Coordinates of C-alpha atoms in Angstrom, one line a residue:
M1 CA 144.5 103.0 53.7
T2 CA 141.1 102.7 52.4
A3 CA 140.0 105.7 50.3
E4 CA 137.3 107.8 51.7
P5 CA 133.9 106.2 50.1
T6 CA 131.8 108.7 47.9
L7 CA 128.2 107.6 48.1
K8 CA 126.3 108.3 51.2
P9 CA 123.2 107.1 52.9
E10 CA 120.4 109.0 51.7
R11 CA 118.6 109.0 54.8
P12 CA 121.4 108.3 57.4
F13 CA 119.3 107.6 60.2
F14 CA 120.5 104.3 62.0
S15 CA 119.2 105.5 65.9
S16 CA 117.5 102.5 67.7
G17 CA 114.9 104.7 69.3
P18 CA 113.7 107.1 68.1
T19 CA 114.2 105.6 65.0
A20 CA 114.0 106.6 61.3
K21 CA 110.9 107.8 59.7
H22 CA 109.7 105.8 56.6
K23 CA 110.9 107.2 53.4
G24 CA 108.5 109.8 51.8
W25 CA 107.4 111.0 55.5
S26 CA 106.7 114.7 55.6
A27 CA 105.1 116.6 58.4
S28 CA 102.9 118.2 55.4
N29 CA 101.2 114.8 54.9
L30 CA 99.8 114.3 58.7
K31 CA 96.7 115.3 59.1
T32 CA 96.2 118.1 61.5
E33 CA 92.4 118.5 62.1
S34 CA 92.7 116.9 65.6
L35 CA 95.4 119.7 66.6
G36 CA 94.0 122.3 69.1
R37 CA 91.0 120.0 69.8
S38 CA 90.2 118.2 72.8
H39 CA 91.2 114.6 72.6
R40 CA 88.0 114.3 74.4
S41 CA 86.0 115.6 71.7
A42 CA 84.2 113.2 69.1
L43 CA 87.2 113.8 66.4
G44 CA 89.9 113.5 69.1
K45 CA 88.6 110.5 70.3
S46 CA 88.2 108.8 66.7
R47 CA 91.7 109.7 65.9
L48 CA 92.9 107.9 69.2
K49 CA 90.5 104.7 68.5
Y50 CA 91.5 104.6 65.0
A51 CA 95.2 104.3 66.1
I52 CA 94.1 101.5 68.6
D53 CA 91.9 99.7 65.9
L54 CA 94.5 100.1 63.3
S55 CA 97.2 98.7 65.5
K56 CA 95.3 95.9 66.6
E57 CA 94.3 94.8 63.0
M58 CA 97.8 94.9 61.5
L59 CA 99.4 93.3 64.6
G60 CA 97.0 90.3 64.3
V61 CA 95.6 90.8 67.8
P62 CA 92.9 88.3 68.6
E63 CA 89.5 89.8 69.0
D64 CA 88.7 89.5 72.6
Y65 CA 92.4 91.1 73.6
L66 CA 92.1 95.0 74.5
V67 CA 94.7 97.5 73.0
G68 CA 95.0 100.8 74.6
I69 CA 97.4 103.8 74.6
M70 CA 99.2 104.6 77.6
P71 CA 101.4 107.5 78.8
A72 CA 105.1 107.4 79.4
S73 CA 105.9 105.3 76.2
D74 CA 106.8 101.5 76.8
T75 CA 108.2 102.3 80.1
G76 CA 105.0 103.4 81.5
A77 CA 102.7 100.7 80.0
L78 CA 105.2 97.9 81.2
E79 CA 105.3 99.4 84.5
C80 CA 101.5 99.6 84.6
A81 CA 101.2 96.0 83.8
M82 CA 103.9 95.0 86.5
W83 CA 102.0 97.5 89.0
T84 CA 98.5 96.3 88.3
M85 CA 99.1 92.4 87.8
L86 CA 101.9 91.4 89.9
R87 CA 100.9 90.1 93.4
P88 CA 102.9 89.4 96.7
D89 CA 101.1 86.2 96.9
R90 CA 101.9 84.7 94.2
P91 CA 105.5 83.7 92.6
A92 CA 106.9 85.6 89.8
T93 CA 109.9 85.7 87.6
V94 CA 111.5 88.6 86.0
A95 CA 114.2 87.7 83.1
A96 CA 116.6 90.1 81.9
W97 CA 119.6 89.9 79.6
E98 CA 120.0 93.8 79.1
S99 CA 119.5 97.3 80.2
F100 CA 116.0 97.5 80.2
G101 CA 114.9 94.3 81.5
N102 CA 117.2 95.1 84.3
V103 CA 115.0 97.9 85.2
W104 CA 112.2 95.7 85.6
I105 CA 114.2 93.5 88.0
Q106 CA 114.8 96.7 89.9
D107 CA 111.0 97.7 90.1
A108 CA 110.0 94.2 91.2
V109 CA 113.3 94.3 93.6
K110 CA 113.0 97.8 95.3
Q111 CA 109.6 99.2 94.6
L112 CA 107.3 96.2 94.3
K113 CA 109.5 94.1 96.9
L114 CA 107.7 90.8 95.7
P115 CA 108.3 88.5 98.4
K116 CA 108.4 85.2 95.8
L117 CA 110.3 86.9 93.4
T118 CA 113.0 84.7 91.4
T119 CA 115.0 86.9 89.0
L120 CA 116.8 85.5 85.6
D121 CA 119.8 87.5 84.2
A122 CA 122.4 87.1 81.6
D123 CA 125.1 89.0 80.3
Y124 CA 124.8 91.2 77.1
G125 CA 124.4 88.4 74.0
E126 CA 123.0 86.0 76.1
I127 CA 119.9 84.7 77.4
P128 CA 119.1 83.0 80.6
D129 CA 117.8 79.7 80.9
L130 CA 113.9 80.6 80.3
A131 CA 113.0 77.0 80.3
S132 CA 113.7 76.8 84.1
I133 CA 110.9 79.1 84.6
P134 CA 107.7 77.2 86.7
Q135 CA 104.8 77.5 84.7
E136 CA 102.7 78.7 87.5
N137 CA 104.8 81.8 88.1
D138 CA 104.1 85.1 86.9
V139 CA 106.8 86.3 84.3
V140 CA 108.1 89.5 83.1
F141 CA 110.7 89.2 80.2
T142 CA 111.7 91.1 77.0
W143 CA 111.2 89.9 73.8
N144 CA 114.2 91.7 72.1
G145 CA 117.0 93.3 74.0
T146 CA 117.1 96.5 72.5
T147 CA 120.5 97.3 74.0
S148 CA 122.0 93.9 73.2
G149 CA 120.5 92.5 70.0
A150 CA 119.6 89.2 71.6
K151 CA 116.0 88.1 71.2
I152 CA 114.1 85.0 72.3
P153 CA 114.5 82.0 69.7
N154 CA 110.8 81.2 70.3
T155 CA 108.1 80.8 73.0
D156 CA 108.6 77.2 73.7
W157 CA 109.3 77.7 77.2
L158 CA 105.9 79.3 77.6
A159 CA 103.0 76.4 78.0
E160 CA 99.6 77.5 76.8
G161 CA 97.1 78.1 79.4
R162 CA 99.8 78.3 81.6
E163 CA 98.7 79.4 85.4
G164 CA 100.8 82.5 85.7
V165 CA 100.1 85.5 83.7
T166 CA 103.0 86.4 81.3
I167 CA 104.1 90.4 80.9
N168 CA 106.1 90.8 77.6
D169 CA 108.0 94.1 76.8
A170 CA 108.0 93.9 73.0
T171 CA 108.9 97.5 72.1
S172 CA 111.5 96.5 69.8
A173 CA 110.1 93.7 68.4
V174 CA 106.5 94.1 67.6
F175 CA 105.9 94.9 63.7
A176 CA 109.4 93.3 63.3
M177 CA 108.5 89.7 64.6
E178 CA 105.2 87.5 64.9
M179 CA 104.0 87.7 68.4
D180 CA 102.7 84.6 69.9
W181 CA 99.4 86.0 71.2
A182 CA 97.8 82.9 72.7
K183 CA 100.9 82.9 75.2
L184 CA 101.0 86.5 76.0
D185 CA 98.6 88.0 78.7
A186 CA 100.5 91.9 78.8
T187 CA 102.3 93.1 75.8
T188 CA 103.7 96.5 75.6
Y189 CA 105.6 98.4 72.7
S190 CA 106.2 102.3 72.1
W191 CA 105.4 104.0 68.8
Q192 CA 109.3 105.2 68.4
K193 CA 110.5 101.9 68.0
V194 CA 109.9 99.9 64.9
M195 CA 107.7 102.3 63.5
G196 CA 109.6 105.3 63.8
S197 CA 107.1 107.3 65.2
E198 CA 107.1 110.2 67.6
A199 CA 107.7 109.6 71.3
Q200 CA 105.9 109.7 74.8
H201 CA 103.1 107.1 74.0
G202 CA 103.0 103.4 74.8
M203 CA 100.6 100.6 73.8
L204 CA 99.2 98.0 76.4
I205 CA 97.6 95.0 75.0
L206 CA 95.7 92.4 77.4
S207 CA 94.4 89.1 77.1
P208 CA 91.2 88.2 78.7
K209 CA 93.4 86.6 81.4
A210 CA 95.1 89.5 82.1
V211 CA 91.8 91.4 82.5
N212 CA 90.7 88.8 84.8
R213 CA 93.8 89.3 87.1
I214 CA 93.5 93.4 87.0
E215 CA 89.8 93.1 88.2
E216 CA 90.2 90.5 90.8
Y217 CA 93.2 92.1 92.2
D218 CA 93.6 95.5 93.8
P219 CA 97.4 96.1 94.9
Q220 CA 98.5 96.6 98.2
W221 CA 100.8 99.6 97.1
P222 CA 99.5 103.1 96.1
L223 CA 98.9 103.2 92.4
P224 CA 99.5 106.3 90.7
K225 CA 96.7 107.9 88.3
L226 CA 98.6 107.0 85.3
F227 CA 98.6 103.3 86.3
R228 CA 94.7 103.2 87.4
L229 CA 93.0 100.8 84.7
K230 CA 90.3 100.2 86.7
K231 CA 86.8 101.9 87.1
G232 CA 85.1 100.1 90.3
D233 CA 85.9 96.6 90.4
K234 CA 85.8 96.5 86.7
I235 CA 88.5 97.2 83.8
N236 CA 87.8 101.0 82.4
R237 CA 87.4 99.8 78.8
G238 CA 87.1 103.3 77.7
I239 CA 90.7 103.6 77.8
F240 CA 90.8 100.9 75.3
E241 CA 88.6 102.7 73.0
G242 CA 90.4 106.1 73.0
A243 CA 89.7 107.6 76.2
T244 CA 93.1 108.1 77.4
I245 CA 94.3 108.4 81.1
N246 CA 96.0 111.6 80.7
T247 CA 96.1 113.7 77.8
P248 CA 97.9 112.4 74.8
S249 CA 99.6 114.3 71.7
M250 CA 97.5 114.6 69.0
L251 CA 100.3 115.4 66.6
A252 CA 102.0 112.2 67.6
T253 CA 99.2 110.3 67.3
E254 CA 98.6 111.6 63.9
D255 CA 102.1 110.7 63.3
Y256 CA 101.7 107.2 64.6
I257 CA 98.6 106.7 62.2
D258 CA 100.7 107.9 59.1
A259 CA 103.3 105.3 60.0
L260 CA 100.7 102.5 60.4
E261 CA 98.9 103.7 57.2
W262 CA 102.4 103.6 55.5
A263 CA 103.0 99.8 56.7
Q264 CA 99.6 98.9 55.7
A265 CA 100.4 100.0 51.9
M266 CA 103.7 98.4 52.0
G267 CA 102.0 94.9 52.7
G268 CA 101.3 94.9 56.5
R269 CA 103.2 93.2 59.3
K270 CA 104.5 90.5 57.2
A271 CA 105.9 93.1 54.7
M272 CA 107.7 94.8 57.9
F273 CA 108.8 91.5 59.2
E274 CA 110.4 90.9 55.6
R275 CA 111.8 94.3 55.2
A276 CA 113.6 94.1 58.8
D277 CA 115.0 90.3 58.1
A278 CA 116.4 91.7 54.7
N279 CA 118.1 94.7 56.5
A280 CA 119.5 92.7 59.1
K281 CA 121.0 90.1 56.8
I282 CA 122.9 92.8 54.8
V283 CA 124.3 94.0 58.5
L284 CA 124.9 90.5 59.7
D285 CA 126.6 89.0 56.6
W286 CA 129.0 92.2 56.8
I287 CA 129.9 91.5 60.3
E288 CA 130.6 87.7 59.5
S289 CA 132.9 88.9 56.8
T290 CA 134.9 91.5 58.9
P291 CA 137.8 89.9 60.9
W292 CA 137.8 92.8 63.3
L293 CA 134.2 92.7 64.1
R294 CA 131.9 90.1 66.2
N295 CA 128.2 90.0 66.7
M296 CA 127.5 90.6 70.5
V297 CA 125.0 87.7 70.1
S298 CA 127.2 84.5 69.3
D299 CA 124.0 82.2 68.7
P300 CA 122.7 83.0 65.4
A301 CA 119.1 82.0 66.6
K302 CA 119.2 84.5 69.1
R303 CA 120.4 87.2 66.7
T304 CA 117.7 90.3 66.2
N305 CA 116.7 91.6 63.1
T306 CA 116.2 95.2 64.6
G307 CA 119.1 96.7 66.5
V308 CA 121.9 94.5 65.7
C309 CA 124.9 95.2 68.1
F310 CA 128.4 94.0 67.4
V311 CA 131.7 94.4 69.1
F312 CA 135.6 94.9 68.4
Q313 CA 138.1 92.1 68.2
G314 CA 141.7 91.4 67.0
D315 CA 145.2 92.0 68.4
W316 CA 145.2 95.9 67.8
Y317 CA 142.0 96.4 69.6
D318 CA 142.7 93.8 72.1
S319 CA 146.0 95.6 72.7
L320 CA 144.0 98.7 74.1
S321 CA 143.5 100.0 77.4
D322 CA 139.7 99.8 78.6
E323 CA 139.2 103.7 78.3
D324 CA 140.7 103.5 74.5
K325 CA 138.6 100.6 74.2
A326 CA 135.6 102.4 74.9
G327 CA 136.4 105.3 72.6
V328 CA 136.9 103.3 69.3
P329 CA 133.1 103.3 68.7
K330 CA 132.6 107.1 69.9
K331 CA 135.4 107.9 67.5
I332 CA 133.7 106.3 64.7
V333 CA 130.6 107.5 65.1
K334 CA 131.8 111.0 65.2
L335 CA 133.6 110.4 62.2
L336 CA 130.4 109.8 60.2
E337 CA 128.2 112.0 62.2
D338 CA 130.3 115.1 61.2
R339 CA 129.9 113.9 57.6
D340 CA 126.1 113.4 57.8
V341 CA 126.9 109.6 56.9
G342 CA 125.0 108.1 59.7
Y343 CA 123.5 109.2 62.9
D344 CA 123.2 107.8 66.7
F345 CA 124.6 104.2 66.0
N346 CA 126.8 104.0 68.9
G347 CA 126.3 101.2 71.3
Y348 CA 123.9 101.8 74.3
R349 CA 125.6 103.6 77.0
D350 CA 125.6 100.7 79.6
A351 CA 126.6 98.1 77.0
P352 CA 129.9 96.9 76.3
P353 CA 132.1 99.5 73.7
S354 CA 130.2 98.7 70.5
L355 CA 128.1 100.0 67.4
R356 CA 124.5 99.3 67.1
I357 CA 122.6 99.7 63.8
W358 CA 118.9 99.7 63.4
C359 CA 117.6 97.5 60.8
G360 CA 113.8 97.8 61.2
G361 CA 111.3 98.2 58.2
T362 CA 111.4 102.0 58.1
V363 CA 115.2 102.0 56.9
E364 CA 116.0 101.2 53.4
Q365 CA 118.4 98.6 52.2
E366 CA 120.6 101.0 50.0
D367 CA 121.2 103.3 52.8
L368 CA 122.4 100.2 54.9
K369 CA 125.0 99.2 52.3
R370 CA 126.3 102.7 51.9
L371 CA 126.9 103.0 55.3
L372 CA 128.9 99.8 55.9
P373 CA 132.1 101.1 53.7
W374 CA 132.0 104.3 55.6
I375 CA 132.4 102.1 59.1
E376 CA 135.3 100.4 57.5
W377 CA 136.8 103.4 56.4
A378 CA 136.4 105.2 59.7
Y379 CA 137.7 102.2 61.6
E380 CA 141.1 102.4 59.7
Q381 CA 141.4 106.3 60.8
V382 CA 140.7 105.5 64.5
K383 CA 143.3 102.6 64.1
N384 CA 145.9 104.5 62.3
G385 CA 145.5 107.5 64.1

């Protein structure tokens, strides 16, 4: 049997959300002047606006787009976009290929009850035929499937100037993959994904076309206060200048600012892309060279560079019952968590039995290199009882 490895990751944080803090992070480095102050104070509002402005700059968002902080993480931001922009009198398509995308389908079917709705779905690791979506349809999709590791390979299926609005859940893609802003009308993400920041706040990025849709349309369904983006008949631009809809956590805001400033010092979003690509290559190459593993995504062009998901294969694994198959990744994770080698890298609860290693830019290459031999060792322990 393989000997137990000796080197452990210095930072054993491989969860796909909340994700690892950046190297060198310390709570003592966070600015605290805004804590205990009103978020409506000049200081509080200035820090919120700084988080917005720095996000917009870092992501290369066009100047005429609006960026705002929303409650309830990416979920709140995405549902706000759906509830304020999708119209019963217009055709819409919601495309999903993993757990969260299927939540947006349920919203459209069971909550909004859109009469002209088409849904597209695919199994874990696959992507539906996005080119089949008519350009006049409003569209909701997930850029990168956090629970399957499948991302869209390109935006060729979206025509520039298309009639429908495009709503993009980019929570595990932003800061790891370049966004094609010209083709996106509402884009959402959360602080606790690629930036490794604290949870509960989401970001909503709106194109001028999205703003026009919101201003010209009053939904027939009741809108919770948390989704109300308008003041009178116009969009409430204060939301996009730091006047949040409800009270934000200023501590979480300062943590997000810290992550943004770290990424900026590292070289900005391009450097974050390169870090994620390099991290993912380590894991992807290892999967390809390990005969008892298989990437959940068969097409290399659709494989993520953030939450890499992989399943087991081979005679021993295939001979197990479904219950025992599900137990394999759980046992591997427990063996390594008990030894403080790697935390929270089991596959998503609704996904096939699998492991999922986060490779975003806040993770260090050396920690990934040290983790992989431990997984091999743990697999042998589980296989040999």
